[in-house]
Amino acid sequence: MSLTPLTNKDAKWIIAEFIETLSNTNLSNGVIHQTVRKVLESINLFRETKIDRKDIEIFLKTYVGDKPRRGKRYKSMWDFAIITKWAEITFDTKDKLTLQRRALILTMIFGALRPAELERMRSETTIFKDNSIQTQERTKTSGGEIVKVIIRKHPNPRIDAVEALQRWMDYVKTTFKCENVWFDTEGSRPANLQKIKEELRAILRENEIPETFTAYSIRLAVITHSARQEGADWKAINAYARWAPGSRVAQEYYTVLPVQDTNWILETI
């Protein structure tokens, strides 16, 4: 016996009942939005006629209401120049721990990478050319597509991510002989995400940046720094951070203004 396929109308009633069930829990609108969106995107895998993303958003607004907008994670931000000064001071290091930390933070800064993206880096997909590094990453949005991330040489060799990463990976090839890029240098095993965050936070603490700021704040500090430059090019900033050309994420969530009479903090807003 063959089954009659569900019509779009029937499917919407089923999803509406599913949403009503979720709404009777303590879940926030934001979590409900995310859950329903994932369900509908999964359904798309089995449909010949795909559900348009705009239709999904309209459906969610109709049955759930607008997703609450999140505010800025930080009301203040530390000065990006602190880390570039630290990188310059530690340029001649032979210490393996500092060698890796320099490569980690400079790669994150000039590649606009998130800590999780750093963890996924592999030597076989990290290619060095004369004036750049090319690696691959899976995007956070747009279905997680694979994109190329290109990091170009910096005119100041003391804060050059290409040079720092090359030195570190040369050490890795002769010491660890593994496809991973980052390691727990004490235990000589590949570094997981938690370890990578620990190493990045250690750099922040070494430079007296308060514990309020996490490893992810490095990305926010760089984007804030870029946005504060005279004649900031938002299209270029979005391209650097791998956001859509018209995205307003940087303006709305990442940037704050400078404050006077402090060494590290940017203005509370």
Coordinates of C-alpha atoms in Angstrom, one line a residue, residues 12-269:
K12 CA 2.7 23.1 8.6
W13 CA 0.0 21.9 10.9
I14 CA 2.3 19.1 12.2
I15 CA 5.2 21.6 12.7
A16 CA 2.8 24.0 14.4
E17 CA 1.8 21.3 16.9
F18 CA 5.5 20.6 17.4
I19 CA 6.2 24.3 18.1
E20 CA 3.2 24.4 20.5
T21 CA 4.8 21.5 22.4
L22 CA 8.1 23.3 22.6
S23 CA 6.4 26.5 23.7
N24 CA 4.9 24.7 26.7
T25 CA 8.4 24.1 28.0
N26 CA 10.8 26.6 29.5
L27 CA 12.7 27.0 26.3
S28 CA 13.3 30.5 25.1
N29 CA 12.1 31.8 21.7
G30 CA 15.7 31.8 20.5
V31 CA 16.1 28.0 21.3
I32 CA 12.8 27.2 19.7
H33 CA 13.8 29.1 16.6
Q34 CA 17.1 27.2 16.4
T35 CA 15.4 23.8 17.0
V36 CA 12.6 24.3 14.4
R37 CA 15.1 25.7 11.9
K38 CA 17.2 22.6 12.2
V39 CA 14.2 20.3 11.9
L40 CA 13.0 22.0 8.7
E41 CA 16.5 22.0 7.2
S42 CA 16.7 18.3 7.9
I43 CA 13.4 17.7 6.2
N44 CA 14.9 19.4 3.2
L45 CA 17.3 16.6 2.8
F46 CA 14.4 14.3 1.9
R47 CA 12.3 16.6 -0.2
E48 CA 12.6 16.9 -4.0
T49 CA 11.0 20.4 -3.7
K50 CA 13.1 22.2 -1.1
I51 CA 11.6 24.6 1.5
D52 CA 13.0 28.0 0.9
R53 CA 15.0 29.6 3.8
K54 CA 12.9 32.7 3.6
D55 CA 9.7 30.6 4.0
I56 CA 11.3 29.0 7.1
E57 CA 11.9 32.4 8.6
I58 CA 8.3 33.6 7.8
F59 CA 6.9 30.4 9.2
L60 CA 8.9 30.9 12.5
K61 CA 7.8 34.5 12.8
T62 CA 4.2 33.5 12.2
Y63 CA 4.0 30.6 14.8
V64 CA 6.7 31.7 17.3
G65 CA 7.2 35.4 17.0
D66 CA 10.5 37.3 16.4
K67 CA 13.6 35.8 17.9
P68 CA 14.9 38.1 20.6
R69 CA 18.0 40.0 19.4
R70 CA 21.0 39.4 21.5
G71 CA 23.0 42.3 22.8
K72 CA 26.7 42.9 22.7
R73 CA 28.6 40.2 24.6
Y74 CA 31.0 42.8 26.1
K75 CA 30.3 46.4 27.1
S76 CA 34.0 47.1 26.8
M77 CA 36.9 45.7 24.8
W78 CA 40.7 45.6 25.2
D79 CA 43.1 47.3 22.9
F80 CA 44.4 45.1 20.0
A81 CA 47.8 46.8 20.2
I82 CA 48.6 45.0 23.4
I83 CA 48.9 41.7 21.6
T84 CA 50.9 43.0 18.7
K85 CA 53.4 44.6 21.1
W86 CA 53.6 41.2 22.9
A87 CA 54.2 39.4 19.6
E88 CA 57.1 41.9 18.8
I89 CA 58.7 41.4 22.2
T90 CA 58.6 37.6 22.0
F91 CA 59.7 37.4 18.3
D92 CA 63.1 35.9 19.1
T93 CA 61.8 33.2 21.4
K94 CA 63.1 29.7 21.3
D95 CA 60.7 28.4 24.0
K96 CA 58.3 25.9 22.4
L97 CA 55.4 27.1 24.5
T98 CA 55.7 30.7 23.5
L99 CA 56.5 29.6 19.9
Q100 CA 53.1 27.9 19.7
R101 CA 51.3 30.7 21.5
R102 CA 52.6 33.3 19.0
A103 CA 51.6 31.1 16.1
L104 CA 48.2 30.5 17.6
I105 CA 47.2 34.1 18.3
L106 CA 48.7 35.6 15.2
T107 CA 47.0 33.0 13.0
M108 CA 43.7 33.7 14.8
I109 CA 44.2 37.5 14.4
F110 CA 45.2 37.7 10.7
G111 CA 43.0 34.8 9.6
A112 CA 39.9 36.0 11.6
L113 CA 39.6 32.5 12.9
R114 CA 37.5 31.3 15.8
P115 CA 39.1 29.0 18.4
A116 CA 37.1 26.0 17.0
E117 CA 38.5 26.8 13.5
L118 CA 42.0 26.8 14.9
E119 CA 41.4 23.4 16.4
R120 CA 40.3 22.0 13.0
M121 CA 43.4 23.1 11.2
R122 CA 45.5 20.3 9.7
S123 CA 49.0 20.4 8.2
E124 CA 47.9 18.6 5.0
T125 CA 45.4 21.5 4.2
T126 CA 47.7 24.3 5.3
I127 CA 49.8 25.4 2.4
F128 CA 52.6 27.9 2.5
K129 CA 53.4 30.1 -0.5
D130 CA 56.0 32.9 -0.8
N131 CA 53.8 35.6 0.6
S132 CA 50.8 33.8 2.2
I133 CA 49.3 30.8 4.0
Q134 CA 46.3 29.1 2.6
T135 CA 44.2 26.8 4.8
Q136 CA 40.6 25.4 4.7
E137 CA 37.8 26.0 7.1
R138 CA 34.1 25.1 7.4
T139 CA 31.9 28.1 7.7
K140 CA 29.7 28.6 10.7
T141 CA 26.7 29.5 8.5
S142 CA 25.6 28.8 4.9
G143 CA 25.4 25.1 5.6
G144 CA 28.9 24.7 6.8
E145 CA 30.6 24.9 3.4
I146 CA 34.3 24.6 3.0
V147 CA 36.1 27.9 2.3
K148 CA 39.7 28.9 1.7
V149 CA 41.3 31.2 4.3
I150 CA 44.3 33.1 3.0
I151 CA 46.6 34.9 5.5
R152 CA 49.1 37.2 3.8
K153 CA 52.5 38.2 5.1
H154 CA 52.6 41.3 7.3
P155 CA 55.1 44.1 6.4
N156 CA 56.3 43.9 10.1
P157 CA 58.0 40.4 10.4
R158 CA 57.8 40.6 14.1
I159 CA 54.0 40.3 14.0
D160 CA 53.8 38.2 10.8
A161 CA 51.4 35.2 11.1
V162 CA 53.0 33.5 8.1
E163 CA 56.4 33.5 9.7
A164 CA 55.2 32.5 13.1
L165 CA 53.1 29.6 11.8
Q166 CA 55.9 28.4 9.5
R167 CA 58.4 28.3 12.4
W168 CA 55.9 26.4 14.6
M169 CA 54.9 23.9 11.9
D170 CA 58.6 23.2 11.2
Y171 CA 59.0 22.4 14.8
V172 CA 55.8 20.2 14.7
K173 CA 57.1 18.2 11.7
T174 CA 60.3 17.3 13.4
T175 CA 58.9 16.7 16.9
F176 CA 55.4 15.4 16.7
K177 CA 55.2 14.0 13.2
C178 CA 51.4 14.3 13.1
E179 CA 48.8 16.0 10.8
N180 CA 47.6 18.2 13.7
V181 CA 48.9 21.7 13.9
W182 CA 48.4 22.5 17.6
F183 CA 49.7 20.4 20.5
D184 CA 49.7 20.1 24.3
T185 CA 53.4 20.8 24.5
E186 CA 53.6 19.3 28.0
G187 CA 52.0 16.0 27.1
S188 CA 53.1 15.9 23.5
R189 CA 49.6 15.1 22.2
P190 CA 47.2 17.0 19.9
A191 CA 45.5 20.0 21.5
N192 CA 41.8 19.9 21.8
L193 CA 39.6 23.0 21.8
Q194 CA 39.7 23.4 25.5
K195 CA 43.6 23.4 25.5
I196 CA 43.7 25.9 22.6
K197 CA 41.4 28.2 24.5
E198 CA 43.6 27.8 27.6
E199 CA 46.7 28.8 25.6
L200 CA 45.0 31.9 24.2
R201 CA 43.7 32.9 27.6
A202 CA 47.2 32.5 29.0
I203 CA 48.4 35.2 26.6
L204 CA 45.6 37.5 27.6
R205 CA 46.4 37.0 31.3
E206 CA 50.1 37.5 30.7
N207 CA 49.3 40.9 29.3
E208 CA 47.0 41.8 32.3
I209 CA 43.8 41.6 30.3
P210 CA 41.1 40.8 32.8
E211 CA 39.6 37.3 33.2
T212 CA 36.3 38.7 31.9
F213 CA 37.6 38.4 28.4
T214 CA 37.7 34.9 26.8
A215 CA 39.8 33.5 24.0
Y216 CA 37.0 34.5 21.6
S217 CA 37.4 38.2 22.6
I218 CA 40.6 38.2 20.5
R219 CA 38.5 38.1 17.3
L220 CA 36.2 40.8 18.7
A221 CA 39.2 43.0 19.6
V222 CA 40.6 42.8 16.1
I223 CA 37.3 43.5 14.4
T224 CA 36.7 46.4 16.7
H225 CA 40.2 47.7 15.9
S226 CA 39.5 47.5 12.2
A227 CA 36.1 49.2 12.5
R228 CA 37.6 52.1 14.4
Q229 CA 40.0 53.0 11.6
E230 CA 39.2 56.2 9.7
G231 CA 37.1 55.4 6.6
A232 CA 36.5 51.8 7.8
D233 CA 35.3 49.6 4.9
W234 CA 32.5 47.4 6.3
K235 CA 32.5 45.3 3.1
A236 CA 36.1 44.5 3.6
I237 CA 35.6 43.8 7.3
N238 CA 32.8 41.4 6.5
A239 CA 35.0 39.6 3.9
Y240 CA 37.8 39.4 6.4
A241 CA 35.5 37.8 9.0
R242 CA 33.7 35.7 6.4
W243 CA 30.3 37.3 6.9
A244 CA 27.9 38.1 4.1
P245 CA 28.7 41.4 2.2
G246 CA 25.7 43.3 3.7
S247 CA 26.0 41.8 7.2
R248 CA 25.6 44.2 10.2
V249 CA 27.0 41.8 12.8
A250 CA 30.2 43.8 13.2
Q251 CA 28.4 47.1 13.7
E252 CA 25.7 45.7 16.0
Y253 CA 27.6 43.2 18.2
Y254 CA 31.4 43.6 17.8
T255 CA 32.4 47.2 18.0
V256 CA 32.7 49.7 20.8
L257 CA 34.4 53.0 21.3
P258 CA 37.8 53.9 23.0
V259 CA 38.0 55.1 26.6
Q260 CA 40.5 57.6 28.0
D261 CA 43.1 57.1 30.8
T262 CA 43.4 53.3 30.6
N263 CA 45.9 51.0 29.1
W264 CA 43.7 48.2 27.9
I265 CA 40.0 48.9 28.0
L266 CA 37.6 50.5 25.5
E267 CA 34.7 52.6 26.4
T268 CA 31.7 51.2 28.2
I269 CA 28.6 51.9 26.2

